[in-house]
Amino acid sequence: MSFTSDIKNEISNNNYSKDEMIAELSAIINISALIENNEIKIYFETLSVARRIYKLIKELYHIDICMEKIHMNNFKKNSFICITIKDKCDFILEDLSIFRKNKRLYIPEEYIVDTLEDRYSYLRGVFFACGSINDPKTSRYHAEFMIKYKKTADFVNVLLNNLYFNSKIIKRNKNYMVYMKESERISDFIKLLGAYNALYYFEDIRIYRDHKNMTNRLNNCEQANADKIVETSLKQIEDIKKLRELKDFEMLDEKIQELCIYKEKYPESSMTELADIISLETGKKITKSGINHRFRKIREIISKNEEDYFN
């Protein structure tokens, strides 16, 4: 069973007010229903979702509903649950703001999404109808809603962004995909749906992955720093060797001599480590900045000697 199915199964038995139920059912029928010959047909792969739709229609409109399993003749051998509504179709479609005066509406009227709870419920209906969320164990975070009608897709995208979900929309074949990529926004959306078991699962894996990525980044930084120390140390040893070739060592400043002796003795040490060693062994406090200053002096001596040689 997929992560999306787990979420839909979990929220299928949640209870809401009548207005919230209307908002949810409005989204489901707007996006999923086949409306023709004075009938409303809705197809679902998930039994728990089909049962939820059946319950919503029954509680709101008290009509007889046909629910049957249909096998599709295709290579995947899929089976669907089909809900068929024949009674009060015109009334239901107007009440759910899908038709108004025999005109098809792809964006519901204001009363359907009047309150914050109604907007949450409408988005829950969108998720039931066409939503999916990747399992966080996969390589990428992704939530999407595949919608046939552009006006409806634009409306869902605006609804999500007004709630700060930072969703985007693209055309995909003959449909429009509204999607989210940010893990925190997807987590917030799962919370909006009321799928708390799925939320705990998602957050556990998200925290683990974030911690793992942070550890990898820290390891990479440490390795980069280690490589930099090695590279700097090799350059410093090379400079000391050049200095000894160019100058009489005994004639050099005592502090420069001291630095050369300790660096040759501890060639792999960083400047911070070298400062600590010299401070400890000589009893004279020196900082990393002081070590760096002495190495600059060595570079200046070498550079000046090279300039004099070529001039």
Short mmCIF file of C-alpha atoms in Angstrom, two decimals:
data_model
loop_
_atom_site.label_atom_id
_atom_site.label_comp_id
_atom_site.label_asym_id
_atom_site.label_seq_id
_atom_site.Cartn_x
_atom_site.Cartn_y
_atom_site.Cartn_z
CA MET A 1 0.00 0.00 0.00
CA SER A 2 1.32 3.47 -0.91
CA PHE A 3 1.90 6.36 1.47
CA THR A 4 -0.92 8.26 -0.28
CA SER A 5 -3.32 5.36 0.32
CA ASP A 6 -2.28 5.25 3.98
CA ILE A 7 -3.15 8.94 4.35
CA LYS A 8 -6.50 8.58 2.57
CA ASN A 9 -7.39 5.53 4.64
CA GLU A 10 -6.49 7.36 7.85
CA ILE A 11 -8.62 10.44 7.19
CA SER A 12 -11.58 8.60 5.63
CA ASN A 13 -13.35 8.23 8.99
CA ASN A 14 -12.77 11.76 10.32
CA ASN A 15 -15.95 13.69 11.10
CA TYR A 16 -16.71 17.32 10.22
CA SER A 17 -19.55 19.84 10.23
CA LYS A 18 -22.18 19.97 7.47
CA ASP A 19 -20.56 23.02 5.80
CA GLU A 20 -17.18 21.30 5.81
CA MET A 21 -18.71 18.14 4.33
CA ILE A 22 -20.27 20.22 1.54
CA ALA A 23 -16.93 21.89 0.76
CA GLU A 24 -15.15 18.52 0.64
CA LEU A 25 -17.80 16.90 -1.57
CA SER A 26 -17.87 19.95 -3.86
CA ALA A 27 -14.16 19.50 -4.62
CA ILE A 28 -14.48 15.74 -5.12
CA ILE A 29 -17.38 15.92 -7.57
CA ASN A 30 -15.98 18.98 -9.37
CA ILE A 31 -12.69 17.19 -10.06
CA SER A 32 -13.60 13.50 -10.23
CA ALA A 33 -17.19 13.13 -11.36
CA LEU A 34 -18.42 12.21 -14.81
CA ILE A 35 -21.65 14.15 -15.28
CA GLU A 36 -23.90 13.11 -18.17
CA ASN A 37 -27.41 11.87 -18.94
CA ASN A 38 -28.65 13.29 -15.63
CA GLU A 39 -26.29 10.98 -13.73
CA ILE A 40 -23.22 11.59 -11.60
CA LYS A 41 -20.56 8.86 -11.66
CA ILE A 42 -17.43 8.90 -9.51
CA TYR A 43 -14.65 6.32 -9.79
CA PHE A 44 -12.15 5.49 -7.04
CA GLU A 45 -9.43 2.88 -6.64
CA THR A 46 -9.45 3.05 -2.84
CA LEU A 47 -12.40 1.42 -1.10
CA SER A 48 -12.12 3.56 2.04
CA VAL A 49 -12.37 6.74 -0.07
CA ALA A 50 -15.39 5.39 -1.97
CA ARG A 51 -17.08 4.59 1.33
CA ARG A 52 -16.36 8.11 2.55
CA ILE A 53 -17.97 9.65 -0.55
CA TYR A 54 -20.94 7.32 -0.16
CA LYS A 55 -21.31 8.42 3.49
CA LEU A 56 -21.03 12.14 2.63
CA ILE A 57 -23.72 11.94 -0.05
CA LYS A 58 -26.01 9.87 2.17
CA GLU A 59 -25.71 12.21 5.16
CA LEU A 60 -26.12 15.38 3.11
CA TYR A 61 -28.83 14.38 0.61
CA HIS A 62 -30.51 11.19 1.94
CA ILE A 63 -30.80 9.50 -1.43
CA ASP A 64 -30.29 6.01 -2.81
CA ILE A 65 -26.80 5.49 -4.22
CA CYS A 66 -25.36 2.67 -6.29
CA MET A 67 -21.83 1.57 -5.37
CA GLU A 68 -20.27 -1.27 -7.34
CA LYS A 69 -16.89 -2.71 -8.21
CA ILE A 70 -15.91 -2.43 -11.88
CA HIS A 71 -13.05 -4.25 -13.58
CA MET A 72 -11.37 -2.32 -16.37
CA ASN A 73 -10.21 -4.18 -19.47
CA ASN A 74 -6.65 -2.92 -19.70
CA PHE A 75 -3.13 -4.26 -19.33
CA LYS A 76 -2.92 -3.23 -15.68
CA LYS A 77 -6.14 -5.13 -14.87
CA ASN A 78 -7.25 -2.33 -12.53
CA SER A 79 -10.52 -2.43 -10.67
CA PHE A 80 -12.45 0.62 -9.50
CA ILE A 81 -15.29 1.40 -7.16
CA CYS A 82 -18.00 3.29 -9.05
CA ILE A 83 -20.52 5.46 -7.19
CA THR A 84 -23.55 6.39 -9.27
CA ILE A 85 -26.03 9.10 -8.29
CA LYS A 86 -29.36 9.28 -10.18
CA ASP A 87 -31.62 11.06 -7.70
CA LYS A 88 -31.64 14.84 -7.11
CA CYS A 89 -28.67 15.33 -9.48
CA ASP A 90 -29.63 18.89 -10.46
CA PHE A 91 -30.19 19.88 -6.84
CA ILE A 92 -26.90 18.30 -5.68
CA LEU A 93 -24.86 19.94 -8.44
CA GLU A 94 -26.33 23.37 -7.65
CA ASP A 95 -25.99 22.90 -3.91
CA LEU A 96 -22.30 22.00 -4.34
CA SER A 97 -21.74 24.99 -6.65
CA ILE A 98 -20.80 22.84 -9.64
CA PHE A 99 -23.69 24.03 -11.82
CA ARG A 100 -25.60 27.29 -11.62
CA LYS A 101 -28.57 27.89 -13.94
CA ASN A 102 -27.42 24.99 -16.13
CA LYS A 103 -23.97 26.54 -16.50
CA ARG A 104 -20.91 24.50 -15.47
CA LEU A 105 -18.82 26.16 -12.75
CA TYR A 106 -15.19 25.15 -12.41
CA ILE A 107 -14.57 27.48 -9.48
CA PRO A 108 -16.97 27.19 -6.52
CA GLU A 109 -18.91 30.18 -5.30
CA GLU A 110 -17.74 31.98 -2.19
CA TYR A 111 -20.07 30.23 0.26
CA ILE A 112 -18.35 26.88 -0.40
CA VAL A 113 -15.00 28.15 0.92
CA ASP A 114 -16.26 30.95 3.16
CA THR A 115 -14.34 30.02 6.33
CA LEU A 116 -10.84 28.72 6.98
CA GLU A 117 -12.28 25.32 7.96
CA ASP A 118 -14.22 25.21 4.67
CA ARG A 119 -11.01 25.88 2.71
CA TYR A 120 -9.26 23.09 4.58
CA SER A 121 -12.17 20.80 3.75
CA TYR A 122 -12.14 21.78 0.07
CA LEU A 123 -8.43 20.96 -0.10
CA ARG A 124 -9.10 17.67 1.65
CA GLY A 125 -11.64 16.90 -1.07
CA VAL A 126 -9.06 17.81 -3.73
CA PHE A 127 -6.63 15.40 -2.12
CA PHE A 128 -9.22 12.60 -2.03
CA ALA A 129 -10.05 13.26 -5.69
CA CYS A 130 -6.63 13.63 -7.29
CA GLY A 131 -3.88 14.06 -4.71
CA SER A 132 -0.75 12.07 -4.03
CA ILE A 133 2.24 12.47 -1.69
CA ASN A 134 5.54 10.66 -2.14
CA ASP A 135 6.70 8.39 0.64
CA PRO A 136 9.42 10.40 2.47
CA LYS A 137 11.72 7.39 2.18
CA THR A 138 12.06 8.14 -1.55
CA SER A 139 14.76 10.42 -2.88
CA ARG A 140 12.57 13.52 -3.17
CA TYR A 141 9.73 15.27 -1.38
CA HIS A 142 6.75 15.77 -3.66
CA ALA A 143 3.00 16.34 -3.32
CA GLU A 144 0.77 16.85 -6.34
CA PHE A 145 -2.81 17.25 -7.51
CA MET A 146 -3.58 16.29 -11.12
CA ILE A 147 -6.56 18.31 -12.31
CA LYS A 148 -8.27 18.26 -15.70
CA TYR A 149 -9.67 21.79 -15.71
CA LYS A 150 -7.33 24.80 -15.78
CA LYS A 151 -9.72 27.09 -13.90
CA THR A 152 -10.05 24.55 -11.10
CA ALA A 153 -6.28 23.97 -11.01
CA ASP A 154 -5.65 27.73 -10.80
CA PHE A 155 -8.21 28.01 -7.99
CA VAL A 156 -6.60 25.17 -6.00
CA ASN A 157 -3.16 26.72 -6.52
CA VAL A 158 -4.37 30.11 -5.24
CA LEU A 159 -6.08 28.44 -2.29
CA LEU A 160 -2.86 26.66 -1.33
CA ASN A 161 -0.70 29.75 -1.72
CA ASN A 162 -3.10 31.85 0.34
CA LEU A 163 -2.40 29.32 3.09
CA TYR A 164 1.38 29.69 2.52
CA PHE A 165 1.99 26.27 0.96
CA ASN A 166 4.14 27.77 -1.81
CA SER A 167 2.62 25.54 -4.50
CA LYS A 168 3.19 25.85 -8.24
CA ILE A 169 1.33 24.76 -11.34
CA ILE A 170 2.43 23.27 -14.66
CA LYS A 171 0.66 21.71 -17.64
CA ARG A 172 1.15 17.94 -17.82
CA ASN A 173 -0.18 16.36 -21.03
CA LYS A 174 -3.92 17.19 -21.05
CA ASN A 175 -4.03 17.96 -17.33
CA TYR A 176 -2.67 20.56 -14.94
CA MET A 177 -0.47 19.57 -12.04
CA VAL A 178 -0.47 21.64 -8.87
CA TYR A 179 2.51 20.58 -6.79
CA MET A 180 4.61 21.25 -3.68
CA LYS A 181 8.29 20.34 -3.20
CA GLU A 182 9.23 21.74 0.21
CA SER A 183 9.26 19.12 2.96
CA GLU A 184 7.98 21.54 5.63
CA ARG A 185 5.04 22.61 3.47
CA ILE A 186 4.14 18.99 2.68
CA SER A 187 4.32 18.19 6.39
CA ASP A 188 1.98 21.11 7.11
CA PHE A 189 -0.43 19.87 4.45
CA ILE A 190 -0.54 16.37 5.98
CA LYS A 191 -1.34 18.07 9.29
CA LEU A 192 -4.10 20.09 7.58
CA LEU A 193 -5.62 16.82 6.35
CA GLY A 194 -5.72 15.51 9.93
CA ALA A 195 -3.56 12.46 9.12
CA TYR A 196 -1.54 12.46 12.35
CA ASN A 197 -0.15 8.92 12.09
CA ALA A 198 1.13 9.72 8.61
CA LEU A 199 2.45 13.04 9.92
CA TYR A 200 4.50 11.33 12.66
CA TYR A 201 5.88 8.86 10.10
CA PHE A 202 6.74 11.68 7.67
CA GLU A 203 8.39 13.81 10.36
CA ASP A 204 10.45 10.92 11.76
CA ILE A 205 11.92 10.21 8.33
CA ARG A 206 12.31 13.90 7.48
CA ILE A 207 14.24 14.53 10.72
CA TYR A 208 16.41 11.46 10.09
CA ARG A 209 17.17 12.57 6.51
CA ASP A 210 17.87 16.16 7.59
CA HIS A 211 20.19 14.90 10.33
CA LYS A 212 21.95 12.60 7.87
CA ASN A 213 22.36 15.42 5.34
CA MET A 214 23.68 17.74 8.07
CA THR A 215 26.17 15.07 9.16
CA ASN A 216 27.33 14.62 5.57
CA ARG A 217 27.73 18.37 5.14
CA LEU A 218 29.73 18.61 8.37
CA ASN A 219 31.91 15.68 7.30
CA ASN A 220 32.51 17.34 3.95
CA CYS A 221 33.42 20.61 5.68
CA GLU A 222 35.79 18.81 8.04
CA GLN A 223 37.41 17.00 5.13
CA ALA A 224 37.73 20.25 3.19
CA ASN A 225 39.32 21.92 6.23
CA ALA A 226 41.70 18.98 6.69
CA ASP A 227 42.68 19.15 3.02
CA LYS A 228 43.23 22.88 3.34
CA ILE A 229 45.46 22.40 6.42
CA VAL A 230 47.55 19.78 4.60
CA GLU A 231 47.89 22.01 1.53
CA THR A 232 48.85 25.03 3.67
CA SER A 233 51.35 22.94 5.68
CA LEU A 234 53.07 21.67 2.56
CA LYS A 235 53.38 25.21 1.25
CA GLN A 236 54.79 26.42 4.58
CA ILE A 237 57.40 23.60 4.67
CA GLU A 238 58.34 24.44 1.08
CA ASP A 239 58.77 28.13 2.03
CA ILE A 240 60.99 27.19 4.98
CA LYS A 241 63.13 25.02 2.69
CA LYS A 242 63.51 27.93 0.23
CA LEU A 243 64.34 30.29 3.08
CA ARG A 244 67.13 28.01 4.30
CA GLU A 245 68.52 27.86 0.75
CA LEU A 246 68.42 31.64 0.32
CA LYS A 247 69.59 32.88 3.69
CA ASP A 248 72.02 31.97 6.43
CA PHE A 249 69.60 30.52 8.97
CA GLU A 250 71.56 31.77 11.96
CA MET A 251 71.28 35.33 10.64
CA LEU A 252 67.47 35.29 10.59
CA ASP A 253 65.27 36.90 13.22
CA GLU A 254 64.96 34.65 16.29
CA LYS A 255 61.17 34.47 16.01
CA ILE A 256 61.46 33.32 12.38
CA GLN A 257 64.08 30.73 13.38
CA GLU A 258 61.82 29.51 16.18
CA LEU A 259 58.84 29.13 13.83
CA CYS A 260 60.91 27.22 11.24
CA ILE A 261 62.29 24.81 13.85
CA TYR A 262 58.85 23.99 15.31
CA LYS A 263 57.14 23.71 11.91
CA GLU A 264 59.80 21.26 10.71
CA LYS A 265 59.42 19.35 13.96
CA TYR A 266 55.60 19.24 13.67
CA PRO A 267 55.02 19.43 9.88
CA GLU A 268 51.36 18.33 9.92
CA SER A 269 50.25 20.85 12.55
CA SER A 270 47.80 23.63 11.72
CA MET A 271 48.63 27.21 12.62
CA THR A 272 46.38 27.00 15.69
CA GLU A 273 48.07 23.79 16.82
CA LEU A 274 51.52 25.25 16.14
CA ALA A 275 50.67 28.32 18.24
CA ASP A 276 49.62 26.09 21.14
CA ILE A 277 52.80 23.95 20.87
CA ILE A 278 55.17 26.94 20.79
CA SER A 279 53.32 28.66 23.65
CA LEU A 280 53.49 25.48 25.76
CA GLU A 281 57.11 24.55 25.05
CA THR A 282 58.65 28.02 25.17
CA GLY A 283 56.43 29.57 27.81
CA LYS A 284 55.93 32.57 25.48
CA LYS A 285 52.32 33.11 24.45
CA ILE A 286 51.69 33.29 20.70
CA THR A 287 48.40 33.23 18.80
CA LYS A 288 47.39 31.83 15.44
CA SER A 289 47.50 35.41 14.14
CA GLY A 290 51.12 35.69 15.32
CA ILE A 291 52.07 32.45 13.55
CA ASN A 292 50.40 33.69 10.38
CA HIS A 293 52.30 36.99 10.64
CA ARG A 294 55.66 35.16 10.86
CA PHE A 295 54.83 33.04 7.81
CA ARG A 296 53.99 36.24 5.90
CA LYS A 297 57.42 37.57 6.87
CA ILE A 298 59.01 34.42 5.45
CA ARG A 299 57.06 34.90 2.19
CA GLU A 300 58.19 38.55 2.03
CA ILE A 301 61.86 37.54 2.46
CA ILE A 302 61.54 34.92 -0.31
CA SER A 303 59.69 37.31 -2.65
CA LYS A 304 62.19 40.11 -2.10
CA ASN A 305 65.10 37.75 -2.74
CA GLU A 306 63.50 36.53 -5.97
CA GLU A 307 62.92 40.11 -7.14
CA ASP A 308 66.57 41.04 -6.39
CA TYR A 309 67.72 37.95 -8.29
CA PHE A 310 65.81 38.83 -11.47
CA ASN A 311 66.70 42.54 -11.26
#
